[in-house]
Amino acid sequence: MNRGFRTLGLHAGQDPDPATGARAPPLYQTTSYVFDDADHAADLYALEADGDVYSRISNPTTRILERRLAALESGVDAVATASGMGALDALTTVLASVGDNVVLSEDMYGGTASYFSKTAVRRGIESRTVETLDVDAYEDAIDEDTAFVHVETVANPSLKTPDFEAIAEVAHENRVPLVVDNTFATPALCRPIEHGADIVWESTTKWLHGSGTTVGGVVVDGGTFPWDAADYDELSGENPAFGVDFVERFGERAFAEAVRQRAVRSTGSCQSPFDAWQTLQGVETLALRMRAHCENARQVAEFLRDRDGVAWVTYPGFEDHETHDLASEYLQGGYAGMVTFGLDGADDEAAYGAAKTVCESVDLVSFLANIGDAKTLLIHPASTTHAQLSMDEQRAAGVAPDMLRLSVGIEDADDIIADLDQAIEHALRQQADGGPEEP
């Protein structure tokens, strides 16, 4: 039976506990599990039987979360990780190795950019960055050593939405999977697998959990890519660690199981049972919260657009946003909960200083490095999340010196607007008075 999204968020992946009848997902806070007998133990270690061995590999509570997120994303299986970056590292570990390259849309989270340019490169993996909206550029960048193509549903922080279906077609023509970071949209607004993506990953820390208490990530396997027809040693043919063919053994779940057994198991980047249990609580209200985030973001964006002293506002719901049509096509139910903006300034230095002053002047809004909380959050990317990038790299990623990134929460919209208004007024007055000197 096909169930609705809100129903899946409450029920997918879990039946009442058979031992106690408990309806809520139990917290299995255990490190390990008793074997039935010696043969059972041997079969589990040889991947010839399904079951739990050690909670660094799998855990019953975590599996409920994984099944639920797979259902919400229209995938066949999922693997929960300790963080979003842990999810990215796990999927990269399985797909890419020395001599390979990955093709990346240039509009991306600073942590993702830094991971590929500073960490993956030390493993011999080259990153090739292309203009996000230029489909031909992806085609030109792909060659026989390309491990995967990577884009974001709503790019952080430029808020661009790429043409998934066109990019997926290019990738698949070259026997390369499309990987999508769906953090900003969540499956409540977009399910990239339904638009051609093969793998989805997210930071569950953000909107999926939604309360700013629990760090986590997830990799979702779409179950669609023909791994046995492409050159992926970890997935097809005899696996170097287990001596089994993951495609033959696990079928459409091959990639997810490879992430679990070959990446998370070896690096220890598993999500703890307690964190999974907490994230499950958040997922239950995801659909309701995302509606509130989207509506508040719309109201805040409209206020900022009309506010004197605000130089520009980026919001996918505005018809003049460069990917408004694509966002309208791929996002269902709203344009996500993010807005970026900048203040008037005589030059980049003045605008940079004014942006930092806004961050220091908010009261209700929190100045911190996170997004997707129920509370409204603000940050200045150029001096924080994207600080590891050069100025040219920042601009390529859509980060201007004056950019303020606003993750709009679910408070009363009027209260959010009032706080931003007073902070902007303070920054503009300080700038008019000469402002603080910038180093």
Coordinates of C-alpha atoms in Angstrom, one line a residue:
M1 CA 0.0 0.0 0.0
N2 CA 1.3 3.4 -0.9
R3 CA 1.1 5.7 2.1
G4 CA 1.3 9.5 2.3
F5 CA 4.4 11.4 3.3
R6 CA 3.2 12.4 6.8
T7 CA 2.2 8.8 7.4
L8 CA 5.6 7.5 6.4
G9 CA 7.3 10.0 8.7
L10 CA 5.4 8.4 11.6
H11 CA 5.2 4.8 10.7
A12 CA 7.8 3.7 8.1
G13 CA 10.4 1.1 9.2
Q14 CA 8.8 0.2 12.5
D15 CA 6.0 -1.9 13.9
P16 CA 5.0 -2.1 17.6
D17 CA 7.8 -3.7 19.6
P18 CA 7.0 -7.5 19.5
A19 CA 8.4 -8.2 23.0
T20 CA 6.6 -5.4 24.9
G21 CA 4.0 -3.9 22.6
A22 CA 5.6 -0.5 22.9
R23 CA 4.4 1.8 20.1
A24 CA 7.2 4.3 20.1
P25 CA 10.6 3.2 18.7
P26 CA 12.6 1.6 21.5
L27 CA 16.1 2.8 22.3
Y28 CA 18.5 -0.2 22.0
Q29 CA 21.4 1.2 23.9
T30 CA 23.7 -1.8 23.4
T31 CA 27.1 -2.4 21.9
S32 CA 26.7 -6.0 20.8
Y33 CA 24.3 -8.9 20.2
V34 CA 24.2 -12.6 21.2
F35 CA 24.6 -15.1 18.4
D36 CA 22.3 -18.1 18.0
D37 CA 25.2 -20.5 17.6
A38 CA 28.7 -20.6 16.0
D39 CA 27.4 -21.0 12.5
H40 CA 25.2 -18.0 12.9
A41 CA 28.1 -15.9 14.1
A42 CA 30.2 -17.1 11.1
D43 CA 27.4 -16.3 8.6
L44 CA 27.0 -12.8 10.0
Y45 CA 30.7 -12.0 9.6
A46 CA 30.8 -13.5 6.1
L47 CA 27.7 -11.3 5.1
E48 CA 25.8 -14.5 4.4
A49 CA 23.1 -13.7 6.9
D50 CA 21.3 -10.4 7.9
G51 CA 21.5 -9.3 11.5
D52 CA 23.3 -7.2 14.1
V53 CA 26.8 -8.0 15.3
Y54 CA 28.2 -4.8 16.8
S55 CA 26.6 -1.3 17.0
R56 CA 29.5 0.3 15.1
I57 CA 28.0 -1.6 12.1
S58 CA 24.3 -1.7 12.8
N59 CA 21.8 -1.3 15.6
P60 CA 18.0 -1.9 15.7
T61 CA 17.1 1.7 16.7
T62 CA 19.4 3.1 14.0
R63 CA 17.9 0.7 11.4
I64 CA 14.4 2.1 12.1
L65 CA 15.7 5.5 11.3
E66 CA 17.4 4.2 8.2
R67 CA 14.3 2.4 6.9
R68 CA 12.2 5.5 7.6
L69 CA 14.5 7.9 5.8
A70 CA 14.9 5.5 2.8
A71 CA 11.1 5.4 2.5
L72 CA 10.8 9.2 2.8
E73 CA 13.5 9.7 0.1
S74 CA 12.0 7.0 -2.2
G75 CA 15.1 4.9 -1.8
V76 CA 15.6 1.2 -1.1
D77 CA 17.9 1.4 1.9
A78 CA 19.9 4.0 3.9
V79 CA 22.9 4.2 6.2
A80 CA 22.9 6.6 9.2
T81 CA 26.2 8.3 10.0
A82 CA 27.7 10.3 12.8
S83 CA 27.3 13.6 10.8
G84 CA 26.5 14.9 7.4
M85 CA 30.2 15.1 6.6
G86 CA 30.5 11.5 7.7
A87 CA 27.8 10.6 5.1
L88 CA 29.7 12.4 2.4
D89 CA 33.0 10.7 3.4
A90 CA 31.4 7.3 3.5
L91 CA 29.9 7.5 0.0
T92 CA 33.1 8.9 -1.4
T93 CA 35.1 6.1 0.2
V94 CA 33.1 3.5 -1.6
L95 CA 32.9 5.2 -4.9
A96 CA 36.3 6.9 -5.4
S97 CA 40.0 6.1 -4.9
V98 CA 43.4 7.1 -6.2
G99 CA 43.3 8.4 -9.7
D100 CA 39.6 9.0 -9.8
N101 CA 37.9 12.4 -10.1
V102 CA 34.5 13.8 -9.0
V103 CA 32.5 16.5 -10.9
L104 CA 31.0 19.1 -8.5
S105 CA 28.6 21.9 -9.0
E106 CA 30.4 25.1 -8.0
D107 CA 27.5 26.2 -5.7
M108 CA 28.1 24.1 -2.6
Y109 CA 28.5 24.1 1.1
G110 CA 31.9 25.3 2.2
G111 CA 32.5 22.1 4.2
T112 CA 31.8 20.1 1.1
A113 CA 34.2 22.2 -1.0
S114 CA 36.9 22.0 1.6
Y115 CA 36.4 18.2 1.9
F116 CA 37.1 17.7 -1.7
S117 CA 39.8 20.4 -2.2
K118 CA 41.7 19.7 1.1
T119 CA 40.9 16.1 2.2
A120 CA 39.9 14.0 -0.8
V121 CA 42.8 15.3 -2.8
R122 CA 45.2 13.8 -0.2
R123 CA 43.7 10.4 -1.2
G124 CA 44.5 11.0 -4.8
I125 CA 40.9 12.1 -5.8
E126 CA 40.7 15.1 -8.1
S127 CA 37.7 17.5 -7.9
R128 CA 36.4 19.2 -11.0
T129 CA 34.1 22.1 -10.4
V130 CA 31.7 23.2 -13.0
E131 CA 29.1 26.0 -13.3
T132 CA 26.0 24.7 -11.5
L133 CA 23.4 25.5 -14.2
D134 CA 25.6 24.6 -17.3
V135 CA 24.6 21.0 -18.2
D136 CA 27.1 20.9 -21.0
A137 CA 29.9 21.7 -18.5
Y138 CA 29.1 18.4 -16.6
E139 CA 29.4 16.5 -19.9
D140 CA 32.7 18.1 -20.7
A141 CA 34.2 17.4 -17.2
I142 CA 33.3 13.7 -17.1
D143 CA 35.8 11.2 -18.3
E144 CA 36.6 7.5 -17.8
D145 CA 38.0 8.2 -14.3
T146 CA 34.9 10.1 -13.0
A147 CA 33.5 8.4 -9.9
F148 CA 30.4 10.5 -9.5
V149 CA 28.7 13.8 -10.2
H150 CA 27.6 15.9 -7.1
V151 CA 25.0 18.7 -6.8
E152 CA 22.9 20.2 -4.1
T153 CA 19.1 20.4 -4.2
V154 CA 19.1 24.0 -3.0
A155 CA 22.7 25.1 -3.0
N156 CA 24.3 26.4 0.2
P157 CA 24.4 29.4 0.3
S158 CA 23.5 30.6 -3.2
L159 CA 20.1 28.9 -3.1
K160 CA 20.3 27.7 -6.7
T161 CA 18.4 24.6 -7.8
P162 CA 20.0 22.6 -10.6
D163 CA 18.2 20.7 -13.4
F164 CA 18.5 17.3 -11.8
E165 CA 16.9 15.4 -14.7
A166 CA 19.2 16.9 -17.3
I167 CA 22.3 16.4 -15.2
A168 CA 21.3 12.8 -14.4
E169 CA 20.9 12.0 -18.1
V170 CA 24.4 13.3 -18.8
A171 CA 25.8 11.3 -15.9
H172 CA 24.0 8.1 -16.8
E173 CA 25.0 8.3 -20.5
N174 CA 28.6 8.2 -19.2
R175 CA 27.8 5.3 -16.7
V176 CA 28.4 7.6 -13.7
P177 CA 26.0 8.0 -10.7
L178 CA 24.4 11.3 -9.7
V179 CA 24.8 12.1 -6.0
V180 CA 22.6 14.8 -4.4
D181 CA 22.9 16.6 -1.1
N182 CA 19.2 17.1 -0.2
T183 CA 19.9 18.8 3.2
F184 CA 18.2 22.2 2.4
A185 CA 15.1 20.8 0.8
T186 CA 14.6 17.5 2.8
P187 CA 12.3 14.9 1.3
A188 CA 9.4 17.0 2.5
L189 CA 10.0 19.3 -0.4
C190 CA 12.0 17.3 -2.9
R191 CA 12.9 13.6 -3.5
P192 CA 15.8 13.7 -6.0
I193 CA 15.8 10.0 -6.6
E194 CA 12.4 10.5 -8.3
H195 CA 14.2 12.9 -10.6
G196 CA 17.1 10.7 -11.6
A197 CA 19.5 10.9 -8.7
D198 CA 21.1 7.5 -7.7
I199 CA 22.3 8.5 -4.2
V200 CA 21.1 11.1 -1.8
W201 CA 22.8 12.3 1.4
E202 CA 21.8 14.7 4.1
S203 CA 22.9 16.2 7.3
T204 CA 20.1 14.9 9.6
T205 CA 21.3 17.5 12.1
K206 CA 19.4 20.1 10.2
W207 CA 15.7 20.1 9.3
L208 CA 15.2 16.3 9.6
H209 CA 15.9 16.5 13.3
G210 CA 15.1 20.1 13.6
S211 CA 15.8 21.0 17.2
G212 CA 19.5 21.7 17.3
T213 CA 20.4 19.0 19.8
T214 CA 21.6 16.0 17.7
V215 CA 24.3 15.7 15.0
G216 CA 23.9 13.1 12.3
G217 CA 23.9 12.2 8.7
V218 CA 22.5 9.7 6.2
V219 CA 23.2 8.1 2.9
V220 CA 20.2 6.9 0.9
D221 CA 20.6 4.4 -1.9
G222 CA 18.1 4.8 -4.8
G223 CA 18.7 1.2 -5.9
T224 CA 18.7 2.3 -9.5
F225 CA 22.3 2.5 -10.7
P226 CA 23.7 -0.6 -12.6
W227 CA 26.8 -1.0 -10.6
D228 CA 27.7 -4.3 -12.3
A229 CA 27.8 -2.5 -15.7
A230 CA 30.2 0.1 -14.5
D231 CA 33.7 0.0 -13.0
Y232 CA 33.3 0.0 -9.2
D233 CA 35.5 -2.5 -7.5
E234 CA 33.9 -2.2 -4.1
L235 CA 30.5 -3.2 -5.5
S236 CA 30.8 -5.6 -8.4
G237 CA 33.2 -8.6 -8.6
E238 CA 34.9 -10.1 -5.6
N239 CA 35.1 -7.5 -2.9
P240 CA 38.7 -7.1 -1.6
A241 CA 37.6 -7.2 2.1
F242 CA 34.8 -9.8 2.1
G243 CA 35.3 -11.9 -1.0
V244 CA 31.7 -11.5 -2.0
D245 CA 30.1 -9.7 -4.9
F246 CA 27.9 -7.0 -3.3
V247 CA 25.6 -6.7 -6.3
E248 CA 25.0 -10.4 -6.4
R249 CA 24.6 -10.7 -2.6
F250 CA 22.5 -7.6 -1.9
G251 CA 20.9 -6.7 -5.3
E252 CA 19.4 -3.2 -5.4
R253 CA 20.7 -2.5 -1.8
A254 CA 24.3 -3.2 -2.9
F255 CA 25.5 0.4 -2.5
A256 CA 24.0 1.0 0.9
E257 CA 25.5 -2.2 2.2
A258 CA 28.9 -1.4 0.8
V259 CA 28.7 2.0 2.6
R260 CA 27.8 0.2 5.8
Q261 CA 30.4 -2.6 5.6
R262 CA 33.3 -1.0 3.8
A263 CA 33.1 2.6 5.0
V264 CA 31.2 3.1 8.2
R265 CA 32.3 -0.2 9.7
S266 CA 36.0 0.6 9.1
T267 CA 36.0 4.3 10.0
G268 CA 33.6 4.2 12.9
S269 CA 31.4 7.0 11.5
C270 CA 28.2 5.3 12.7
Q271 CA 25.3 7.2 14.2
S272 CA 24.8 6.3 17.8
P273 CA 21.5 4.6 18.9
F274 CA 20.6 7.6 21.1
D275 CA 21.1 10.1 18.3
A276 CA 19.1 7.9 15.9
W277 CA 16.3 7.7 18.5
Q278 CA 16.3 11.5 18.9
T279 CA 16.3 12.1 15.2
L280 CA 13.3 9.8 14.8
Q281 CA 11.3 12.2 17.1
G282 CA 12.1 15.0 14.8
V283 CA 11.3 13.2 11.6
E284 CA 7.7 12.6 12.9
T285 CA 7.0 16.3 12.6
L286 CA 9.1 17.1 9.5
A287 CA 6.2 17.7 7.1
L288 CA 4.5 20.1 9.6
R289 CA 7.7 22.0 10.4
M290 CA 8.8 22.5 6.8
R291 CA 5.5 24.1 6.0
A292 CA 6.1 26.6 8.8
H293 CA 9.7 27.2 7.8
C294 CA 8.7 27.8 4.2
E295 CA 5.9 30.3 5.1
N296 CA 8.1 32.2 7.5
A297 CA 10.9 32.4 5.0
R298 CA 8.5 33.9 2.4
Q299 CA 7.4 36.6 4.8
V300 CA 10.9 37.4 6.0
A301 CA 12.2 37.6 2.4
E302 CA 9.4 39.9 1.4
F303 CA 10.2 42.2 4.4
L304 CA 13.9 42.3 3.5
R305 CA 13.2 43.1 -0.1
D306 CA 11.2 46.2 0.9
R307 CA 13.5 47.2 3.7
D308 CA 15.6 50.4 3.2
G309 CA 19.3 49.7 3.5
V310 CA 19.1 46.1 2.2
A311 CA 21.0 46.0 -1.1
W312 CA 19.8 42.6 -2.2
V313 CA 17.8 39.5 -1.2
T314 CA 18.1 36.0 -2.6
Y315 CA 15.1 33.7 -2.1
P316 CA 14.1 31.0 -4.6
G317 CA 10.4 31.9 -4.2
F318 CA 11.0 35.3 -5.9
E319 CA 10.2 35.2 -9.6
D320 CA 13.4 37.0 -10.4
H321 CA 15.6 34.4 -8.7
E322 CA 17.7 32.8 -11.5
T323 CA 16.5 29.3 -10.7
H324 CA 12.9 30.1 -9.7
D325 CA 11.5 28.0 -12.5
L326 CA 13.6 25.0 -11.6
A327 CA 12.8 25.4 -7.9
S328 CA 9.1 25.5 -8.8
E329 CA 9.5 22.4 -10.9
Y330 CA 11.5 20.3 -8.4
L331 CA 10.3 21.6 -5.0
Q332 CA 6.8 20.8 -3.9
G333 CA 5.2 22.6 -1.0
G334 CA 7.5 25.6 -0.7
Y335 CA 10.9 27.1 -1.5
A336 CA 12.7 25.9 1.7
G337 CA 13.5 27.9 4.8
M338 CA 16.6 29.8 3.7
V339 CA 17.1 33.5 2.8
T340 CA 20.3 35.3 2.0
F341 CA 20.8 39.1 1.9
G342 CA 23.3 41.9 2.1
L343 CA 23.3 45.5 3.2
D344 CA 24.1 48.7 1.3
G345 CA 27.8 49.7 1.6
A346 CA 30.2 52.0 0.0
D347 CA 32.5 49.1 -0.9
D348 CA 33.0 45.4 -0.1
E349 CA 34.9 46.3 3.1
A350 CA 32.0 48.5 4.4
A351 CA 29.4 45.9 3.5
Y352 CA 31.5 43.1 5.1
G353 CA 31.6 45.1 8.3
A354 CA 27.9 45.9 8.3
A355 CA 27.1 42.2 7.8
K356 CA 29.1 41.3 10.9
T357 CA 27.4 44.0 12.9
V358 CA 24.0 42.6 12.0
C359 CA 25.2 39.2 13.4
E360 CA 26.3 40.8 16.6
S361 CA 23.1 42.9 17.0
V362 CA 20.4 40.3 16.8
D363 CA 18.5 39.3 20.0
L364 CA 15.8 36.7 19.2
V365 CA 17.7 35.4 16.2
S366 CA 20.8 33.3 17.1
F367 CA 24.2 34.0 15.6
L368 CA 25.7 30.5 15.2
A369 CA 27.0 27.9 12.8
N370 CA 24.0 25.8 12.0
I371 CA 20.8 25.7 9.8
G372 CA 17.5 23.9 10.0
D373 CA 16.8 24.5 13.6
A374 CA 13.2 25.3 14.8
K375 CA 14.8 28.6 15.9
T376 CA 15.9 31.3 13.5
L377 CA 19.7 31.3 12.9
L378 CA 22.1 33.8 11.2
I379 CA 25.7 33.7 10.1
H380 CA 28.2 35.6 7.9
P381 CA 29.5 32.8 5.6
A382 CA 32.6 34.8 4.3
S383 CA 34.1 34.9 7.8
T384 CA 32.9 31.5 9.0
T385 CA 31.5 28.6 7.0
H386 CA 33.4 29.5 3.8
A387 CA 36.5 31.0 5.5
Q388 CA 38.7 28.1 4.4
L389 CA 38.2 29.1 0.8
S390 CA 40.0 31.8 -1.1
M391 CA 38.1 34.9 -2.1
D392 CA 37.8 33.6 -5.7
E393 CA 36.6 30.2 -4.4
Q394 CA 34.0 32.0 -2.2
R395 CA 32.6 34.0 -5.1
A396 CA 32.5 30.9 -7.3
A397 CA 30.4 29.2 -4.5
G398 CA 28.1 32.2 -4.5
V399 CA 29.4 33.8 -1.3
A400 CA 29.8 37.6 -1.4
P401 CA 31.7 39.5 1.3
D402 CA 28.4 41.1 2.5
M403 CA 26.3 37.9 2.4
L404 CA 24.2 37.1 5.5
R405 CA 22.7 33.6 5.5
L406 CA 19.4 33.3 7.4
S407 CA 17.9 30.0 8.4
V408 CA 14.3 31.0 9.1
G409 CA 12.7 29.2 12.1
I410 CA 9.2 28.6 13.1
E411 CA 8.7 31.4 15.6
D412 CA 6.0 34.0 14.9
A413 CA 7.1 35.7 11.7
D414 CA 6.5 39.2 13.1
D415 CA 9.0 38.6 15.9
I416 CA 11.7 37.4 13.5
I417 CA 11.1 40.4 11.3
A418 CA 11.2 42.9 14.3
D419 CA 14.5 41.5 15.5
L420 CA 16.1 41.7 12.0
D421 CA 14.8 45.2 11.6
Q422 CA 16.4 46.5 14.7
A423 CA 19.7 44.7 13.9
I424 CA 19.8 46.1 10.4
E425 CA 19.0 49.6 11.7
H426 CA 21.9 49.3 14.2
A427 CA 24.3 48.2 11.5
L428 CA 23.3 51.0 9.1
R429 CA 23.7 53.6 11.8
Q430 CA 27.1 52.3 12.8
Q431 CA 28.2 52.4 9.2
A432 CA 26.9 55.9 8.8
D433 CA 29.0 56.9 11.8
G434 CA 32.1 55.4 10.2
G435 CA 31.8 51.9 11.6
P436 CA 34.5 49.8 13.2
E437 CA 37.8 49.4 11.4
E438 CA 38.2 46.1 9.6
P439 CA 41.5 44.3 9.8

